[in-house]
C-alpha positions as a Markdown table, in Angstrom:
| # | Residue | x | y | z |
|---|---|---|---|---|
| 1 | Met | -16.5 | 11.1 | 69.1 |
| 2 | Ala | -15.0 | 14.4 | 69.9 |
| 3 | Ser | -11.9 | 13.5 | 67.9 |
| 4 | Ile | -14.0 | 12.4 | 65.0 |
| 5 | Ala | -15.9 | 15.7 | 65.1 |
| 6 | Arg | -12.7 | 17.7 | 65.2 |
| 7 | Gln | -11.4 | 15.8 | 62.1 |
| 8 | Leu | -14.6 | 16.4 | 60.2 |
| 9 | Gly | -14.5 | 20.0 | 61.1 |
| 10 | Val | -10.9 | 20.4 | 59.8 |
| 11 | Gln | -11.8 | 18.6 | 56.6 |
| 12 | Ser | -14.9 | 20.7 | 56.0 |
| 13 | Ser | -12.9 | 23.9 | 56.7 |
| 14 | Arg | -10.3 | 22.7 | 54.2 |
| 15 | His | -12.9 | 22.2 | 51.5 |
| 16 | His | -14.2 | 25.7 | 52.1 |
| 17 | Val | -11.0 | 27.6 | 52.6 |
| 18 | Val | -8.7 | 26.1 | 49.9 |
| 19 | Pro | -10.8 | 27.1 | 46.9 |
| 20 | Ala | -11.1 | 30.6 | 48.2 |
| 21 | Ile | -7.3 | 30.9 | 48.7 |
| 22 | Ser | -6.5 | 29.2 | 45.3 |
| 23 | Thr | -8.4 | 31.9 | 43.4 |
| 24 | Ala | -6.5 | 34.6 | 45.0 |
| 25 | Cys | -2.9 | 33.3 | 44.8 |
| 26 | Val | -0.6 | 30.5 | 43.7 |
| 27 | His | 2.2 | 29.0 | 45.7 |
| 28 | Ala | 5.8 | 29.5 | 44.5 |
| 29 | Lys | 8.8 | 27.3 | 45.0 |
| 30 | Tyr | 8.3 | 27.0 | 48.8 |
| 31 | Ser | 5.1 | 26.6 | 50.7 |
| 32 | Thr | 5.7 | 29.9 | 52.6 |
| 33 | Asp | 6.1 | 31.9 | 49.4 |
| 34 | Val | 2.9 | 33.3 | 47.9 |
| 35 | Lys | 2.7 | 34.9 | 44.5 |
| 36 | Pro | -0.4 | 37.0 | 43.8 |
| 37 | Leu | -2.2 | 36.3 | 40.5 |
| 38 | Ser | -2.2 | 39.1 | 37.9 |
| 39 | Ser | -5.6 | 37.8 | 36.7 |
| 40 | Thr | -8.0 | 34.9 | 37.2 |
| 41 | Arg | -7.5 | 33.6 | 33.7 |
| 42 | Leu | -6.5 | 29.9 | 33.5 |
| 43 | Ala | -3.3 | 30.8 | 31.6 |
| 44 | Thr | -1.8 | 32.4 | 34.8 |
| 45 | Met | -2.3 | 29.2 | 36.9 |
| 46 | Lys | 0.7 | 27.1 | 35.8 |
| 47 | Lys | 1.1 | 23.8 | 37.6 |
| 48 | Gly | 3.6 | 21.0 | 37.4 |
| 49 | Thr | 7.1 | 20.6 | 35.9 |
| 50 | Gly | 6.1 | 21.1 | 32.2 |
| 51 | Gly | 5.4 | 17.6 | 31.0 |
| 52 | Arg | 2.2 | 16.1 | 29.6 |
| 53 | Ser | 0.4 | 15.9 | 32.9 |
| 54 | Ser | 1.4 | 19.5 | 33.8 |
| 55 | Phe | -0.2 | 22.8 | 32.8 |
| 56 | Asn | 2.4 | 25.2 | 31.3 |
| 57 | Gly | 0.1 | 28.2 | 31.0 |
| 58 | Ile | -0.6 | 27.9 | 27.3 |
| 59 | Val | -4.3 | 27.7 | 26.3 |
| 60 | Ala | -4.2 | 27.4 | 22.6 |
| 61 | Thr | -7.1 | 27.4 | 20.1 |
| 62 | Val | -5.9 | 25.6 | 16.9 |
| 63 | Phe | -8.0 | 26.2 | 13.8 |
| 64 | Gly | -7.4 | 23.5 | 11.2 |
| 65 | Ser | -6.3 | 21.0 | 13.9 |
| 66 | Thr | -7.7 | 18.0 | 11.9 |
| 67 | Gly | -5.4 | 18.7 | 8.9 |
| 68 | Phe | -2.0 | 17.3 | 8.1 |
| 69 | Leu | 0.1 | 20.0 | 9.9 |
| 70 | Gly | -2.5 | 20.5 | 12.7 |
| 71 | Arg | -2.2 | 17.0 | 14.1 |
| 72 | Tyr | 1.6 | 17.4 | 14.6 |
| 73 | Val | 1.2 | 20.9 | 16.2 |
| 74 | Cys | -1.4 | 19.6 | 18.6 |
| 75 | Asn | 0.7 | 16.6 | 19.5 |
| 76 | Lys | 3.8 | 18.8 | 20.3 |
| 77 | Leu | 1.7 | 21.3 | 22.3 |
| 78 | Gly | 0.0 | 18.5 | 24.3 |
| 79 | Lys | 3.3 | 16.9 | 25.2 |
| 80 | Ile | 4.5 | 20.1 | 27.0 |
| 81 | Gly | 1.3 | 20.5 | 29.1 |
| 82 | Ser | -0.8 | 22.9 | 27.0 |
| 83 | Gln | -4.5 | 23.0 | 27.1 |
| 84 | Leu | -6.0 | 22.7 | 23.6 |
| 85 | Ile | -9.3 | 24.0 | 22.3 |
| 86 | Leu | -9.9 | 22.4 | 18.9 |
| 87 | Pro | -12.7 | 23.9 | 16.7 |
| 88 | Tyr | -13.9 | 21.5 | 14.0 |
| 89 | Arg | -16.5 | 21.5 | 11.3 |
| 90 | Gly | -18.4 | 18.6 | 9.8 |
| 91 | Asp | -18.1 | 15.1 | 11.4 |
| 92 | His | -16.8 | 15.2 | 14.9 |
| 93 | Tyr | -15.2 | 11.8 | 14.5 |
| 94 | Asp | -12.4 | 13.4 | 12.5 |
| 95 | Ala | -11.4 | 15.5 | 15.5 |
| 96 | Leu | -12.0 | 13.1 | 18.3 |
| 97 | Arg | -8.9 | 11.1 | 17.6 |
| 98 | Leu | -6.9 | 14.2 | 18.8 |
| 99 | Arg | -8.1 | 13.7 | 22.3 |
| 100 | Leu | -5.1 | 11.5 | 22.9 |
| 101 | Val | -2.5 | 14.3 | 22.2 |
| 102 | Gly | -3.0 | 15.7 | 25.7 |
| 103 | Asp | -3.8 | 14.7 | 29.2 |
| 104 | Leu | -7.3 | 13.9 | 30.5 |
| 105 | Gly | -9.4 | 17.1 | 30.4 |
| 106 | Gln | -6.8 | 19.1 | 28.5 |
| 107 | Val | -8.2 | 18.7 | 25.0 |
| 108 | Leu | -11.5 | 20.3 | 24.3 |
| 109 | Phe | -13.6 | 20.2 | 21.1 |
| 110 | Met | -16.0 | 22.8 | 19.8 |
| 111 | Pro | -18.0 | 23.0 | 16.5 |
| 112 | Tyr | -17.5 | 26.2 | 14.5 |
| 113 | Asp | -18.1 | 27.8 | 11.1 |
| 114 | Ile | -15.3 | 30.0 | 9.7 |
| 115 | Arg | -18.0 | 32.4 | 8.5 |
| 116 | Asp | -19.6 | 32.7 | 12.0 |
| 117 | Asp | -18.2 | 35.3 | 14.4 |
| 118 | Ala | -20.0 | 33.9 | 17.4 |
| 119 | Ser | -18.6 | 30.4 | 17.2 |
| 120 | Ile | -15.1 | 31.6 | 16.5 |
| 121 | Lys | -15.2 | 34.0 | 19.4 |
| 122 | Lys | -16.5 | 31.3 | 21.7 |
| 123 | Ala | -13.6 | 29.1 | 20.7 |
| 124 | Met | -10.9 | 31.6 | 21.6 |
| 125 | Lys | -12.3 | 33.8 | 24.4 |
| 126 | Tyr | -10.3 | 31.9 | 27.1 |
| 127 | Ser | -7.2 | 31.4 | 25.0 |
| 128 | Asn | -3.9 | 33.2 | 25.1 |
| 129 | Val | -2.6 | 31.6 | 21.9 |
| 130 | Val | -4.5 | 31.2 | 18.6 |
| 131 | Ile | -3.1 | 29.2 | 15.6 |
| 132 | Asn | -4.6 | 29.4 | 12.1 |
| 133 | Leu | -3.8 | 26.3 | 10.0 |
| 134 | Val | -7.0 | 26.3 | 7.9 |
| 135 | Gly | -6.3 | 25.6 | 4.2 |
| 136 | Arg | -7.6 | 23.7 | 1.1 |
| 137 | Asp | -6.0 | 23.0 | -2.3 |
| 138 | Trp | -9.3 | 23.3 | -4.2 |
| 139 | Glu | -12.6 | 25.2 | -4.1 |
| 140 | Thr | -16.0 | 23.7 | -3.4 |
| 141 | Lys | -19.5 | 24.9 | -3.8 |
| 142 | Asn | -19.6 | 26.0 | -0.2 |
| 143 | Phe | -16.1 | 27.5 | 0.3 |
| 144 | Lys | -14.1 | 29.5 | -2.2 |
| 145 | Phe | -10.5 | 30.5 | -1.8 |
| 146 | Glu | -11.5 | 34.0 | -0.7 |
| 147 | Asp | -13.5 | 32.5 | 2.2 |
| 148 | Ile | -10.6 | 30.3 | 3.3 |
| 149 | Tyr | -7.6 | 32.5 | 2.8 |
| 150 | Ile | -8.9 | 36.1 | 3.0 |
| 151 | Asp | -12.1 | 36.4 | 5.0 |
| 152 | Gly | -11.4 | 33.6 | 7.4 |
| 153 | Pro | -7.9 | 34.8 | 8.5 |
| 154 | Ala | -9.1 | 38.4 | 8.8 |
| 155 | Arg | -12.0 | 37.3 | 10.9 |
| 156 | Ile | -9.9 | 35.2 | 13.2 |
| 157 | Ala | -7.3 | 38.1 | 13.6 |
| 158 | Arg | -10.1 | 40.6 | 14.4 |
| 159 | Leu | -11.8 | 38.4 | 17.0 |
| 160 | Ala | -8.4 | 37.4 | 18.5 |
| 161 | Lys | -7.7 | 41.2 | 19.0 |
| 162 | Glu | -11.1 | 41.7 | 20.6 |
| 163 | Cys | -10.6 | 38.7 | 23.0 |
| 164 | Gly | -7.2 | 39.9 | 24.1 |
| 165 | Val | -5.2 | 37.0 | 22.7 |
| 166 | Glu | -1.5 | 37.4 | 23.4 |
| 167 | Lys | -0.1 | 35.5 | 20.4 |
| 168 | Leu | -1.5 | 34.8 | 16.9 |
| 169 | Ile | 0.2 | 32.3 | 14.6 |
| 170 | His | -0.7 | 32.4 | 10.9 |
| 171 | Val | 0.6 | 29.8 | 8.5 |
| 172 | Ser | 0.9 | 30.9 | 4.9 |
| 173 | Asn | 3.0 | 29.7 | 1.9 |
| 174 | Ile | 6.6 | 30.3 | 0.8 |
| 175 | Ser | 5.5 | 31.4 | -2.7 |
| 176 | Val | 2.7 | 33.9 | -1.9 |
| 177 | Ser | 2.6 | 36.9 | -4.2 |
| 178 | Glu | 0.2 | 39.6 | -5.1 |
| 179 | His | 0.8 | 38.8 | -8.7 |
| 180 | Pro | 2.0 | 35.2 | -9.0 |
| 181 | Glu | 3.7 | 34.3 | -12.3 |
| 182 | Pro | 1.3 | 32.4 | -14.6 |
| 183 | Leu | 2.5 | 28.9 | -15.5 |
| 184 | Leu | -0.4 | 26.7 | -16.3 |
| 185 | Leu | -3.3 | 29.0 | -15.5 |
| 186 | Pro | -3.6 | 32.3 | -17.4 |
| 187 | Asn | -3.8 | 34.4 | -14.2 |
| 188 | Gly | -1.5 | 32.4 | -12.0 |
| 189 | Ser | -2.3 | 30.6 | -8.8 |
| 190 | Lys | -5.4 | 31.9 | -7.1 |
| 191 | Ile | -4.3 | 30.1 | -3.9 |
| 192 | Leu | -1.0 | 32.1 | -3.7 |
| 193 | Arg | -2.7 | 35.4 | -4.5 |
| 194 | Thr | -5.5 | 35.0 | -1.9 |
| 195 | Lys | -3.0 | 33.8 | 0.7 |
| 196 | Phe | -1.0 | 36.9 | 0.1 |
| 197 | Ile | -4.0 | 39.2 | 0.6 |
| 198 | Gly | -5.1 | 37.3 | 3.7 |
| 199 | Glu | -1.6 | 37.4 | 5.2 |
| 200 | Arg | -1.5 | 41.2 | 4.6 |
| 201 | Leu | -4.9 | 41.6 | 6.3 |
| 202 | Val | -3.8 | 39.6 | 9.3 |
| 203 | Arg | -0.7 | 41.9 | 9.6 |
| 204 | Asp | -2.9 | 45.0 | 9.4 |
| 205 | Ile | -5.4 | 43.8 | 12.1 |
| 206 | Phe | -3.0 | 42.0 | 14.4 |
| 207 | Pro | 0.5 | 43.6 | 14.0 |
| 208 | Asp | 2.2 | 41.3 | 16.4 |
| 209 | Ala | 1.0 | 38.1 | 14.6 |
| 210 | Val | 3.7 | 35.6 | 13.8 |
| 211 | Val | 3.6 | 34.4 | 10.1 |
| 212 | Phe | 5.1 | 31.2 | 8.9 |
| 213 | Arg | 5.8 | 30.6 | 5.2 |
| 214 | Pro | 6.6 | 26.9 | 4.8 |
| 215 | Ser | 7.7 | 25.3 | 1.6 |
| 216 | Asp | 6.3 | 21.9 | 0.5 |
| 217 | Ile | 5.8 | 19.9 | 3.7 |
| 218 | Tyr | 6.3 | 16.1 | 3.6 |
| 219 | Gly | 5.6 | 13.4 | 6.1 |
| 220 | Ser | 3.2 | 10.6 | 6.8 |
| 221 | Glu | -0.2 | 11.1 | 4.9 |
| 222 | Asp | 1.1 | 14.3 | 3.2 |
| 223 | Arg | -0.2 | 15.7 | -0.1 |
| 224 | Phe | 3.2 | 16.2 | -1.6 |
| 225 | Leu | 4.9 | 12.7 | -1.9 |
| 226 | Arg | 1.7 | 10.7 | -2.1 |
| 227 | Ser | 0.3 | 12.6 | -5.1 |
| 228 | Tyr | 3.2 | 11.4 | -7.3 |
| 229 | Ala | 2.7 | 7.8 | -6.2 |
| 230 | Asn | -1.0 | 7.8 | -7.1 |
| 231 | Leu | -2.0 | 5.9 | -10.3 |
| 232 | Trp | -4.3 | 8.8 | -11.3 |
| 233 | Arg | -1.4 | 11.3 | -11.3 |
| 234 | Arg | 0.4 | 9.3 | -14.0 |
| 235 | Gln | -0.3 | 8.5 | -17.6 |
| 236 | Phe | 0.2 | 4.8 | -17.5 |
| 237 | Lys | 3.9 | 4.5 | -16.5 |
| 238 | Ala | 4.8 | 8.1 | -17.4 |
| 239 | Val | 4.7 | 11.1 | -15.1 |
| 240 | Pro | 3.8 | 14.5 | -16.7 |
| 241 | Leu | 5.5 | 17.5 | -15.1 |
| 242 | Trp | 5.8 | 21.1 | -16.1 |
| 243 | Arg | 8.9 | 21.4 | -18.3 |
| 244 | Ser | 9.6 | 17.8 | -17.3 |
| 245 | Gly | 10.4 | 19.1 | -13.8 |
| 246 | Glu | 13.7 | 20.7 | -14.8 |
| 247 | Ala | 12.6 | 24.3 | -14.2 |
| 248 | Thr | 11.1 | 23.8 | -10.7 |
| 249 | Ile | 13.2 | 24.0 | -7.5 |
| 250 | Lys | 11.9 | 22.4 | -4.3 |
| 251 | Gln | 13.2 | 22.7 | -0.7 |
| 252 | Pro | 10.9 | 20.4 | 1.2 |
| 253 | Val | 10.6 | 20.5 | 4.9 |
| 254 | Phe | 9.7 | 17.8 | 7.4 |
| 255 | Val | 6.3 | 18.3 | 9.0 |
| 256 | Ser | 7.5 | 17.7 | 12.5 |
| 257 | Asp | 10.1 | 20.4 | 12.1 |
| 258 | Val | 7.5 | 22.9 | 11.1 |
| 259 | Ala | 5.4 | 22.0 | 14.1 |
| 260 | Ala | 8.5 | 22.4 | 16.4 |
| 261 | Gly | 9.1 | 25.8 | 14.9 |
| 262 | Ile | 5.5 | 26.9 | 15.7 |
| 263 | Val | 5.8 | 25.7 | 19.3 |
| 264 | Ala | 9.1 | 27.5 | 19.6 |
| 265 | Ala | 7.5 | 30.7 | 18.3 |
| 266 | Ile | 4.8 | 30.5 | 20.9 |
| 267 | Lys | 7.3 | 30.2 | 23.8 |
| 268 | Asn | 9.6 | 32.9 | 22.6 |
| 269 | Pro | 8.3 | 36.5 | 23.2 |
| 270 | Asp | 10.8 | 38.0 | 20.7 |
| 271 | Thr | 8.9 | 36.4 | 17.7 |
| 272 | Ala | 6.0 | 38.9 | 17.8 |
| 273 | Gly | 5.4 | 40.6 | 14.5 |
| 274 | Asn | 8.0 | 38.5 | 12.5 |
| 275 | Thr | 7.7 | 36.4 | 9.4 |
| 276 | Tyr | 9.6 | 33.1 | 9.2 |
| 277 | Tyr | 10.4 | 30.9 | 6.2 |
| 278 | Ala | 10.2 | 27.2 | 7.0 |
| 279 | Val | 12.4 | 25.3 | 4.5 |
| 280 | Gly | 14.5 | 22.2 | 4.5 |
| 281 | Pro | 18.3 | 22.1 | 4.5 |
| 282 | Lys | 18.7 | 21.1 | 0.9 |
| 283 | Arg | 17.3 | 22.2 | -2.5 |
| 284 | Tyr | 16.3 | 19.8 | -5.3 |
| 285 | Gln | 15.0 | 20.0 | -8.9 |
| 286 | Leu | 11.6 | 18.5 | -9.0 |
| 287 | Ser | 12.8 | 16.1 | -11.8 |
| 288 | Glu | 15.4 | 14.7 | -9.4 |
| 289 | Leu | 12.9 | 14.3 | -6.6 |
| 290 | Val | 10.3 | 12.4 | -8.8 |
| 291 | Asp | 13.0 | 10.2 | -10.3 |
| 292 | Trp | 14.1 | 9.3 | -6.8 |
| 293 | Phe | 10.6 | 8.7 | -5.6 |
| 294 | Phe | 10.1 | 6.0 | -8.2 |
| 295 | Arg | 13.5 | 4.4 | -7.6 |
| 296 | Val | 12.5 | 4.1 | -3.9 |
| 297 | Met | 9.3 | 2.5 | -5.0 |
| 298 | Arg | 11.3 | 0.1 | -7.3 |
| 299 | Lys | 9.6 | 1.6 | -10.4 |
| 300 | Gly | 12.7 | 2.9 | -12.2 |
| 301 | Pro | 13.4 | 2.9 | -16.0 |
| 302 | Asp | 13.4 | -1.0 | -16.0 |
| 303 | Trp | 9.8 | -0.9 | -14.9 |
| 304 | Gly | 9.0 | 1.6 | -17.7 |
| 305 | Tyr | 9.1 | 4.9 | -15.7 |
| 306 | Val | 9.6 | 8.1 | -17.7 |
| 307 | Arg | 8.7 | 11.7 | -17.2 |
| 308 | Tyr | 7.8 | 14.3 | -19.9 |
| 309 | Asp | 6.5 | 17.8 | -20.3 |
| 310 | Met | 2.8 | 18.1 | -19.5 |
| 311 | Arg | 2.4 | 21.1 | -21.7 |
| 312 | Phe | 2.4 | 19.0 | -24.8 |
| 313 | Asp | -0.1 | 16.3 | -23.6 |
| 314 | Pro | -3.7 | 17.2 | -24.4 |
| 315 | Phe | -5.0 | 13.9 | -22.9 |
| 316 | Phe | -3.5 | 14.8 | -19.5 |
| 317 | Lys | -5.0 | 18.3 | -19.6 |
| 318 | Leu | -8.4 | 16.7 | -20.4 |
| 319 | Lys | -7.9 | 14.3 | -17.5 |
| 320 | Val | -7.3 | 17.2 | -15.0 |
| 321 | Thr | -10.3 | 19.1 | -16.3 |
| 322 | Leu | -12.6 | 16.0 | -16.1 |
| 323 | Thr | -11.3 | 15.2 | -12.6 |
| 324 | Glu | -12.3 | 18.7 | -11.4 |
| 325 | Lys | -15.8 | 18.4 | -13.0 |
| 326 | Ile | -16.5 | 14.8 | -11.8 |
| 327 | Cys | -15.1 | 15.1 | -8.3 |
| 328 | Pro | -15.3 | 18.8 | -7.3 |
| 329 | Gly | -15.5 | 18.1 | -3.5 |
| 330 | Trp | -12.5 | 15.9 | -3.3 |
| 331 | Pro | -10.5 | 15.4 | -6.6 |
| 332 | Ile | -8.9 | 12.1 | -7.1 |
| 333 | Ala | -5.2 | 12.2 | -6.0 |
| 334 | Gly | -5.7 | 15.9 | -5.4 |
| 335 | Leu | -5.4 | 16.4 | -9.2 |
| 336 | Ser | -6.5 | 20.0 | -10.1 |
| 337 | Trp | -5.2 | 22.9 | -12.0 |
| 338 | Glu | -4.7 | 25.0 | -8.9 |
| 339 | Lys | -2.7 | 22.2 | -7.3 |
| 340 | Leu | -0.5 | 21.8 | -10.3 |
| 341 | Glu | 0.0 | 25.5 | -10.6 |
| 342 | Lys | 1.0 | 25.9 | -6.9 |
| 343 | Val | 3.3 | 22.8 | -6.9 |
| 344 | Asn | 5.2 | 24.0 | -10.0 |
| 345 | Asp | 5.9 | 27.5 | -8.6 |
| 346 | Leu | 9.6 | 28.2 | -8.1 |
| 347 | Val | 11.0 | 28.6 | -4.6 |
| 348 | Cys | 12.3 | 32.1 | -4.1 |
| 349 | Asp | 16.1 | 32.3 | -4.5 |
| 350 | Leu | 16.3 | 34.7 | -1.5 |
| 351 | Val | 15.1 | 31.9 | 0.8 |
| 352 | Cys | 17.9 | 29.5 | 0.2 |
| 353 | Ala | 20.0 | 30.8 | 3.1 |
| 354 | Cys | 17.1 | 31.1 | 5.5 |
| 355 | Leu | 16.8 | 27.7 | 7.0 |
| 356 | Gly | 13.8 | 28.7 | 9.1 |
| 357 | Phe | 13.2 | 29.8 | 12.6 |
| 358 | Leu | 15.4 | 30.9 | 15.4 |
| 359 | Ala | 18.1 | 28.2 | 14.8 |
| 360 | Ala | 18.9 | 26.3 | 11.6 |
| 361 | Asp | 18.9 | 22.9 | 13.5 |
| 362 | Leu | 15.1 | 23.1 | 13.8 |
| 363 | Tyr | 14.8 | 22.3 | 10.1 |
| 364 | Ser | 17.8 | 20.0 | 9.8 |
| 365 | Asn | 16.0 | 16.7 | 9.0 |
| 366 | Gln | 17.2 | 15.5 | 5.7 |
| 367 | Phe | 14.7 | 14.6 | 3.1 |
| 368 | Ser | 16.6 | 11.5 | 1.9 |
| 369 | Leu | 16.7 | 10.1 | 5.5 |
| 370 | Glu | 13.0 | 10.7 | 6.4 |
| 371 | Ile | 11.3 | 9.7 | 3.2 |
| 372 | Phe | 11.7 | 5.9 | 3.7 |
| 373 | Tyr | 9.4 | 6.1 | 6.7 |
């Protein structure tokens, strides 16, 4: 009985002593070495070797995690032992599938509204990394481009500054401009103009923010390749393109490469305050790309495929306008004037030598090798 009592006494003392010690210090490589904590924030309490079941010290809030790029970013962060806080709006079932990207208890969900300071601050107050991936290719009755690309990023940057966030990642677009060249719309792309203003506000509020400017991103379930394959995007077997696609240059980048660049920027302290262009290793004319898409789908000239200049097709213009009127919340095949204007914008010639971020091999996946999958 005495031995049992002594064992119970030791066990109870362990339960009372260990938590008190663990809040004051963490053990280093050897059990005799003790390293005092600089703070009691979770990010300072790294544990493990850096894999999925470890904790690498990154507590990341990812806005726009349910989007195309957001899913890849969350997956790469979860694989290296990051804790993820994923704000979402609308139906929570769209976000719940992301619980598998990290270990048990490392992926947390939180409803938010991009116009509500309290919900945004609650989502990032324990984080040391904030990533803004929020975006939309068309306006709705609830959210205009100014809400998404100007007010939202500025609000996130301001609250991140107040919460003491160490690193802010903002994803923009390669063709942003204060005065975009008008092609199909009389005033040019509103998306590119509002993204430029939002990016500048983020820079003013959070000078150390890291800005990514990706080109067209392709991958599974993207909105670049699939739009051309959709029946509604064609006119029977013909594909309308601005100037038949001959005047548009594309440098598409693989979505996994962009996600890898974002994760590398988080881990590298020298990236603070920099802007990085995320582009693929090769440049193509849009006409060549679309021709190749249809050859891969076995719908070449023998099938009846042809492309032409959309500027001279009033029926296609009527089709785009009706699509925006009938389906304002989610246009069929993403067909809208803003999407057409943004897609037809030229890639800046100055970017051709900038293969992306830190090292060119991060963006070395070739378009012709990845598209089949």
